[in-house]
Coordinates of C-alpha atoms in Angstrom, one line a residue:
X1 CA 0.2 0.0 0.1
X2 CA 1.3 3.5 -0.8
X3 CA -0.2 4.6 2.5
X4 CA 2.7 2.5 4.2
X5 CA 5.2 1.6 1.6
X6 CA 5.5 4.7 -0.1
X7 CA 7.1 4.9 -3.7
X8 CA 7.3 1.1 -4.3
X9 CA 3.5 1.2 -4.4
X10 CA 3.2 3.8 -6.8
X11 CA 2.0 3.3 -10.5
X12 CA 2.5 6.1 -13.0
X13 CA 0.1 4.6 -15.7
X14 CA -3.4 4.7 -16.1
X15 CA -3.5 1.3 -17.9
X16 CA -4.5 -0.9 -14.9
X17 CA -7.4 1.8 -13.9
X18 CA -8.8 1.6 -17.5
X19 CA -8.7 -2.2 -17.3
X20 CA -10.5 -2.3 -14.0
X21 CA -12.9 0.2 -15.1
X22 CA -13.9 -2.0 -18.1
X23 CA -14.0 -5.2 -15.9
X24 CA -16.3 -3.1 -13.7
X25 CA -18.6 -2.2 -16.6
X26 CA -17.2 1.4 -16.5
X27 CA -19.2 2.7 -13.4
X28 CA -17.2 6.3 -13.8
X29 CA -19.4 6.9 -16.9
X30 CA -22.6 7.0 -14.8
X31 CA -21.2 9.3 -11.9
X32 CA -21.8 13.0 -11.7
X33 CA -18.5 14.3 -10.3
X34 CA -16.5 17.3 -8.9
X35 CA -12.8 16.4 -9.3
X36 CA -10.3 18.0 -6.6
X37 CA -6.4 18.1 -7.1
X38 CA -3.8 20.3 -5.5
X39 CA -0.8 20.0 -3.4
X40 CA -2.8 21.1 -0.1
X41 CA -6.2 21.7 0.9
X42 CA -7.7 18.7 -1.5
X43 CA -9.4 17.3 2.0
X44 CA -10.9 20.3 3.4
X45 CA -12.0 21.4 -0.1
X46 CA -13.8 18.0 -0.9
X47 CA -15.4 17.9 3.0
X48 CA -16.6 21.4 2.4
X49 CA -18.0 20.8 -1.1
X50 CA -19.8 17.4 0.3
X51 CA -21.3 19.2 3.2
X52 CA -23.1 22.0 1.0
X53 CA -24.5 19.3 -1.3
X54 CA -25.7 17.3 1.6
X55 CA -27.3 20.6 3.1
X56 CA -28.8 21.0 -0.5
X57 CA -30.5 17.4 0.1
X58 CA -28.7 15.4 -2.4
X59 CA -26.8 12.1 -2.1
X60 CA -23.2 12.6 -1.8
X61 CA -20.5 10.2 -2.5
X62 CA -17.2 11.4 -1.1
X63 CA -13.7 9.7 -2.2
X64 CA -10.8 10.9 -0.3
X65 CA -7.0 9.6 0.7
X66 CA -5.4 9.0 3.0
X67 CA -7.4 7.8 5.7
X68 CA -6.5 8.5 9.3
X69 CA -8.0 5.6 11.4
X70 CA -9.9 3.3 9.3
X71 CA -9.7 2.4 5.7
X72 CA -13.3 3.0 5.4
X73 CA -13.1 6.6 6.0
X74 CA -12.0 7.0 2.0
X75 CA -15.3 6.1 0.8
X76 CA -18.6 7.7 2.2
X77 CA -22.1 8.8 1.3
X78 CA -23.7 11.7 3.2
X79 CA -20.9 11.2 5.8
X80 CA -21.5 7.4 6.4
X81 CA -18.4 5.2 5.8
X82 CA -18.6 2.1 3.0
X83 CA -19.8 -1.0 4.9
X84 CA -17.1 -3.6 5.9
X85 CA -19.5 -6.2 4.1
X86 CA -19.4 -4.0 0.6
X87 CA -15.5 -4.2 0.6
X88 CA -15.3 -7.7 1.5
X89 CA -17.8 -8.8 -1.2
X90 CA -15.9 -6.5 -3.7
X91 CA -12.8 -7.8 -3.1
X92 CA -14.0 -11.6 -3.1
X93 CA -15.4 -11.2 -6.5
X94 CA -12.9 -9.1 -8.2
X95 CA -9.9 -11.0 -6.4
X96 CA -8.5 -13.1 -9.5
X97 CA -8.8 -10.1 -11.5
X98 CA -6.7 -7.8 -9.1
X99 CA -4.0 -10.9 -8.8
X100 CA -3.9 -11.2 -12.5
X101 CA -3.2 -7.7 -13.4
X102 CA -1.3 -6.9 -10.2
X103 CA -3.4 -3.9 -9.2
X104 CA -2.1 -1.5 -6.8
X105 CA -4.1 -0.6 -3.2
X106 CA -5.0 2.7 -4.9
X107 CA -6.2 1.3 -8.2
X108 CA -8.4 -1.2 -6.4
X109 CA -10.0 1.4 -4.1
X110 CA -10.5 3.7 -7.0
X111 CA -12.5 0.7 -8.4
X112 CA -14.2 -0.1 -5.2
X113 CA -15.3 3.6 -4.6
X114 CA -16.8 4.1 -8.2
X115 CA -18.6 0.8 -8.1
X116 CA -20.0 1.5 -4.8
X117 CA -21.4 4.9 -5.7
X118 CA -22.9 4.0 -9.0
X119 CA -24.7 0.8 -7.0
X120 CA -25.8 3.4 -4.1
X121 CA -26.7 5.6 -6.9
X122 CA -25.5 8.9 -5.9
X123 CA -26.5 12.3 -7.0
X124 CA -23.1 13.8 -6.9
X125 CA -19.4 12.5 -6.2
X126 CA -16.7 14.7 -4.8
X127 CA -13.5 12.8 -6.0
X128 CA -10.2 13.7 -4.7
X129 CA -7.0 13.1 -6.5
X130 CA -4.3 10.7 -4.8
X131 CA -1.4 12.1 -6.2
X132 CA -0.9 14.3 -9.1
X133 CA -3.3 14.5 -11.6
X134 CA -2.9 13.6 -14.9
X135 CA -2.0 10.0 -14.4
X136 CA -3.8 9.4 -11.1
X137 CA -6.2 6.6 -10.9
X138 CA -9.2 9.1 -10.5
X139 CA -8.5 10.8 -14.0
X140 CA -11.0 8.4 -15.8
X141 CA -13.9 10.7 -15.0
X142 CA -15.4 13.6 -16.8
X143 CA -16.6 16.0 -14.2
X144 CA -19.0 18.7 -13.8
X145 CA -16.1 21.1 -12.6
X146 CA -12.3 20.4 -12.1
X147 CA -10.8 22.1 -9.0
X148 CA -7.0 22.6 -8.5
X149 CA -6.6 24.1 -4.9
X150 CA -2.9 25.4 -5.1
X151 CA 0.8 24.0 -6.4
X152 CA 3.6 23.5 -3.7
X153 CA 6.7 21.5 -3.9
X154 CA 5.6 17.8 -2.5
X155 CA 6.0 14.3 -3.9
X156 CA 8.5 15.7 -6.2
X157 CA 10.1 12.1 -7.0
X158 CA 7.2 11.6 -9.0
X159 CA 5.5 15.0 -10.1
X160 CA 8.8 16.8 -10.9
X161 CA 10.9 19.4 -8.9
X162 CA 9.5 22.6 -10.2
X163 CA 6.3 24.2 -9.7
X164 CA 5.7 24.4 -13.4
X165 CA 6.1 20.7 -13.6
X166 CA 4.0 20.0 -10.8
X167 CA 1.2 22.3 -12.1
X168 CA 1.5 20.5 -15.5
X169 CA 0.7 17.0 -13.6
X170 CA -2.3 18.8 -11.7
X171 CA -3.4 20.2 -14.8
X172 CA -4.0 17.1 -16.4
X173 CA -7.4 16.6 -14.7
X174 CA -8.7 19.6 -16.7
X175 CA -11.3 18.1 -19.4
X176 CA -12.3 19.5 -22.8
X177 CA -15.1 22.1 -22.1
X178 CA -15.4 21.3 -18.5
X179 CA -14.8 24.5 -16.3
X180 CA -11.9 24.6 -13.9
X181 CA -11.5 26.5 -10.7
X182 CA -7.9 27.5 -9.4
X183 CA -7.7 28.3 -5.7
X184 CA -4.3 29.5 -5.5
X185 CA -1.5 30.6 -8.1
X186 CA 1.8 32.0 -9.0
X187 CA 3.2 33.3 -12.1
X188 CA 4.9 30.2 -12.9
X189 CA 1.5 28.1 -12.6
X190 CA -1.0 30.4 -13.9
X191 CA 0.6 30.1 -17.1
X192 CA 0.5 26.4 -17.4
X193 CA -3.2 26.6 -16.4
X194 CA -3.9 29.2 -19.0
X195 CA -2.1 27.1 -21.6
X196 CA -4.1 23.9 -20.5
X197 CA -7.4 25.5 -20.9
X198 CA -6.6 26.9 -24.2
X199 CA -5.9 23.6 -25.4
X200 CA -9.1 22.1 -23.9
X201 CA -11.5 25.1 -24.6
X202 CA -12.3 25.2 -21.0
X203 CA -13.4 28.1 -18.7
X204 CA -11.0 29.1 -16.0
X205 CA -11.9 30.9 -12.8
X206 CA -9.1 32.4 -10.5
X207 CA -10.9 32.0 -7.2
X208 CA -8.5 34.2 -5.1
X209 CA -9.2 36.7 -7.5
X210 CA -12.8 36.5 -7.6
X211 CA -13.9 35.8 -4.0
X212 CA -13.5 38.2 -1.3
X213 CA -16.0 37.3 1.4
X214 CA -16.7 33.7 2.5
X215 CA -19.3 32.2 5.2
X216 CA -18.1 31.1 8.4
X217 CA -16.7 27.5 9.1
X218 CA -16.2 25.6 12.1
X219 CA -12.6 24.7 10.5
X220 CA -10.4 27.1 12.1
X221 CA -7.1 26.9 10.4
X222 CA -5.8 30.1 8.6
X223 CA -5.3 28.2 5.4
X224 CA -9.2 27.4 5.4
X225 CA -9.6 30.8 4.2
X226 CA -8.3 29.9 0.8
X227 CA -9.9 26.6 0.7
X228 CA -13.5 28.6 1.4
X229 CA -12.7 30.7 -1.5
X230 CA -12.1 27.7 -3.9
X231 CA -15.3 26.0 -2.7
X232 CA -17.1 29.2 -3.0
X233 CA -16.2 29.8 -6.6
X234 CA -16.7 26.1 -7.4
X235 CA -20.3 26.4 -5.9
X236 CA -20.8 29.7 -8.3
X237 CA -19.9 27.6 -11.3
X238 CA -22.4 24.7 -10.3
X239 CA -25.1 27.1 -9.7
X240 CA -24.6 28.8 -13.0
X241 CA -25.0 25.4 -14.6
X242 CA -28.3 25.2 -13.2
X243 CA -28.1 21.2 -12.8
X244 CA -28.2 21.3 -8.9
X245 CA -30.3 23.8 -6.8
X246 CA -27.8 24.9 -4.1
X247 CA -29.1 27.9 -2.5
X248 CA -26.8 30.5 -0.3
X249 CA -28.1 29.3 2.9
X250 CA -27.2 25.5 2.0
X251 CA -23.6 27.0 1.6
X252 CA -23.6 28.8 4.9
X253 CA -25.1 25.5 6.7
X254 CA -22.6 23.2 4.8
X255 CA -19.7 25.4 6.0
X256 CA -20.8 25.4 9.6
X257 CA -21.9 21.7 9.8
X258 CA -19.0 20.4 7.8
X259 CA -17.5 18.4 10.5
X260 CA -20.7 17.0 11.8
X261 CA -22.0 16.3 7.9
X262 CA -18.6 14.6 7.0
X263 CA -16.5 13.5 9.7
X264 CA -13.5 15.4 8.6
X265 CA -10.6 15.3 11.2
X266 CA -6.8 16.4 11.7
X267 CA -7.7 20.0 10.4
X268 CA -6.3 22.5 13.1
X269 CA -8.1 20.1 15.5
X270 CA -8.0 20.8 19.0
X271 CA -7.3 17.8 21.5
X272 CA -6.9 19.5 24.8
X273 CA -7.5 22.3 26.7
X274 CA -5.1 24.0 29.1
X275 CA -2.6 23.3 27.9
X276 CA -4.2 23.9 24.5
X277 CA -3.1 21.2 22.2
X278 CA -3.7 21.2 18.4
X279 CA -3.1 18.7 15.9
X280 CA -2.9 19.6 12.1
X281 CA -2.1 17.1 9.1
X282 CA 0.1 19.7 7.2
X283 CA 3.3 17.8 6.1
X284 CA 4.9 19.7 3.5
X285 CA 6.6 23.3 3.2
X286 CA 3.6 24.9 1.8
X287 CA 1.2 23.6 4.4
X288 CA 3.3 23.9 7.2
X289 CA 4.6 27.5 6.7
X290 CA 0.7 28.5 7.3
X291 CA 0.3 26.3 10.2
X292 CA 3.4 27.5 12.0
X293 CA 2.6 31.1 11.2
X294 CA -1.0 30.7 13.0
X295 CA 1.0 28.9 16.3
X296 CA 2.7 32.2 16.3
X297 CA -0.5 34.2 16.6
X298 CA -1.4 32.2 19.7
X299 CA -1.1 33.4 23.3
X300 CA 1.1 31.2 25.2
X301 CA 4.1 30.7 27.6
X302 CA 6.2 28.2 26.4
X303 CA 5.5 26.1 22.9
X304 CA 5.9 22.1 22.8
X305 CA 6.3 20.5 19.5
X306 CA 5.6 16.8 19.0
X307 CA 7.1 16.0 15.6
X308 CA 7.5 13.0 13.4
X309 CA 7.7 12.5 9.7
X310 CA 7.9 9.8 6.9
X311 CA 11.2 8.9 5.4
X312 CA 10.9 10.5 2.3
X313 CA 10.4 14.0 3.6
X314 CA 12.7 16.6 2.6
X315 CA 14.1 17.6 6.1
X316 CA 16.4 20.3 4.6
X317 CA 13.3 22.1 3.3
X318 CA 10.9 21.8 6.2
X319 CA 12.9 21.8 9.4
X320 CA 14.1 25.5 9.0
X321 CA 10.5 26.4 9.1
X322 CA 10.1 25.4 12.7
X323 CA 10.8 27.7 15.7
X324 CA 14.2 27.2 17.6
X325 CA 12.5 28.5 20.8
X326 CA 10.2 25.6 21.4
X327 CA 10.8 22.3 23.1
X328 CA 10.7 19.2 20.8
X329 CA 9.6 15.7 21.5
X330 CA 10.6 13.6 18.5
X331 CA 8.8 10.4 17.4
X332 CA 8.3 7.9 14.7
X333 CA 4.7 7.3 13.4
X334 CA 4.1 3.6 13.4
X335 CA 4.5 2.6 9.9
X336 CA 7.2 1.1 7.8
X337 CA 7.5 4.5 6.1
X338 CA 8.2 6.2 9.4
X339 CA 11.5 8.0 9.8
X340 CA 13.6 6.9 13.0
X341 CA 13.1 9.3 15.6
X342 CA 16.7 9.4 16.6
X343 CA 17.7 10.6 12.9
X344 CA 15.0 13.4 13.1
X345 CA 16.7 14.6 16.1
X346 CA 20.0 14.6 14.9
X347 CA 18.8 16.2 11.7
X348 CA 16.9 18.6 13.7
X349 CA 19.8 19.7 15.7
X350 CA 21.4 21.0 12.7
X351 CA 18.6 23.7 12.7
X352 CA 19.1 24.3 16.3
X353 CA 15.7 22.7 17.2
X354 CA 16.4 20.6 20.6
X355 CA 14.3 18.0 22.2
X356 CA 14.2 14.4 23.4
X357 CA 13.3 11.2 21.5
X358 CA 10.3 9.1 22.5
X359 CA 9.4 5.5 21.5
X360 CA 6.0 6.3 20.1
X361 CA 3.9 9.0 19.2
X362 CA 1.5 8.6 22.0
X363 CA 4.4 8.5 24.6
X364 CA 5.9 11.7 22.9
X365 CA 2.4 13.7 23.2
X366 CA 2.0 12.2 27.0
X367 CA 5.3 13.5 27.9
X368 CA 4.4 17.1 26.4
X369 CA 1.1 17.2 28.5
X370 CA 3.3 16.4 31.5
X371 CA 5.7 18.8 30.8
X372 CA 3.6 21.8 29.7
X373 CA 1.9 24.3 32.0
X374 CA -1.7 25.3 31.7
X375 CA -0.6 28.3 29.8
X376 CA 1.5 26.6 27.3
X377 CA 0.6 25.3 23.6
X378 CA 1.3 21.9 22.3
X379 CA 1.5 21.4 18.7
X380 CA 1.4 17.6 17.4
X381 CA 2.1 17.2 13.4
X382 CA 4.7 16.8 10.7
X383 CA 2.9 13.8 9.1
X384 CA -0.7 12.5 8.6
X385 CA 0.3 9.5 10.5
X386 CA 1.3 11.4 13.5
X387 CA -1.9 12.9 13.6
X388 CA -3.7 9.5 13.0
X389 CA -2.1 8.0 16.2
X390 CA -3.1 11.1 18.4
X391 CA -6.8 10.9 17.4

């Protein structure tokens, strides 16, 4: 599984996905979708969109990755996770095909989601890209709208080492005559998107330029401001298509009830009071900059950071972002891809980040709670998998 193995599980090709879709009698053809790509914010954007459509009374499929606690989090309808029985039956029925074609974990999961949504007759499906876009298994759909939240340097091993190269991969989800909403852009990435929409004859909307005010939401991270603009612009496009009745009231309620409606976790989520403790799944420089900047706006005496990462993370890029005046609790997420906490501590020391090594995420967090005073602040993060263990 990519979730635990990393690079060795990634397949940069759509051949298997197309074969599987054909084997399943092409469920994607019968699905109405919104396709969401981007370096950061895909999860929040997807959950906000799903919540709004739920408030409007639709049956909403939601496909996201990775999961935090349970594989079934990836596939939901109106906030309800897919049943264990459906998964077991799907695997049993298609096991020979999976083995014959050596399908990856992600390819099988996409097939499972599309098959499930068709059988359950969903009205609209929010489909989050796994990685990249152009060659991602989800990219066999033709959506109502394509959404690209932002472009940052992440998964450079697969997607390229420049913003332009990564933008090219993400822009691969833009389909002929299907409108696209861009959340954030730079001068380099804007050119890539504009070239692509000329090729596909698609309308393009730059949400950060078009949207000023957004409704309130229970999602508290500073980065949600941009995600909200992206969602609002996407919904304006949907409203203009007149295929779905989504009112402004539905939008307001959807933003406010997103956690209740969809079960979204791990986004600037408070897990303790006095000392205040926050966990967040930001794990690359683009996301961490915003989160670490938000921490500095908090009022506290001392800062405690519980930090763990996966072994393919570029530490020279992310560690300089962390404050030197914090107390660090280094740990390793309990997956094969987790980076040894001793290595993390030694590398962090080069950037004057000092702390102790703990043998688990849980022990590191408990140690921070034990050492922090009521007026201190604890941040838990560095990896989705660190947050998963805390939650």
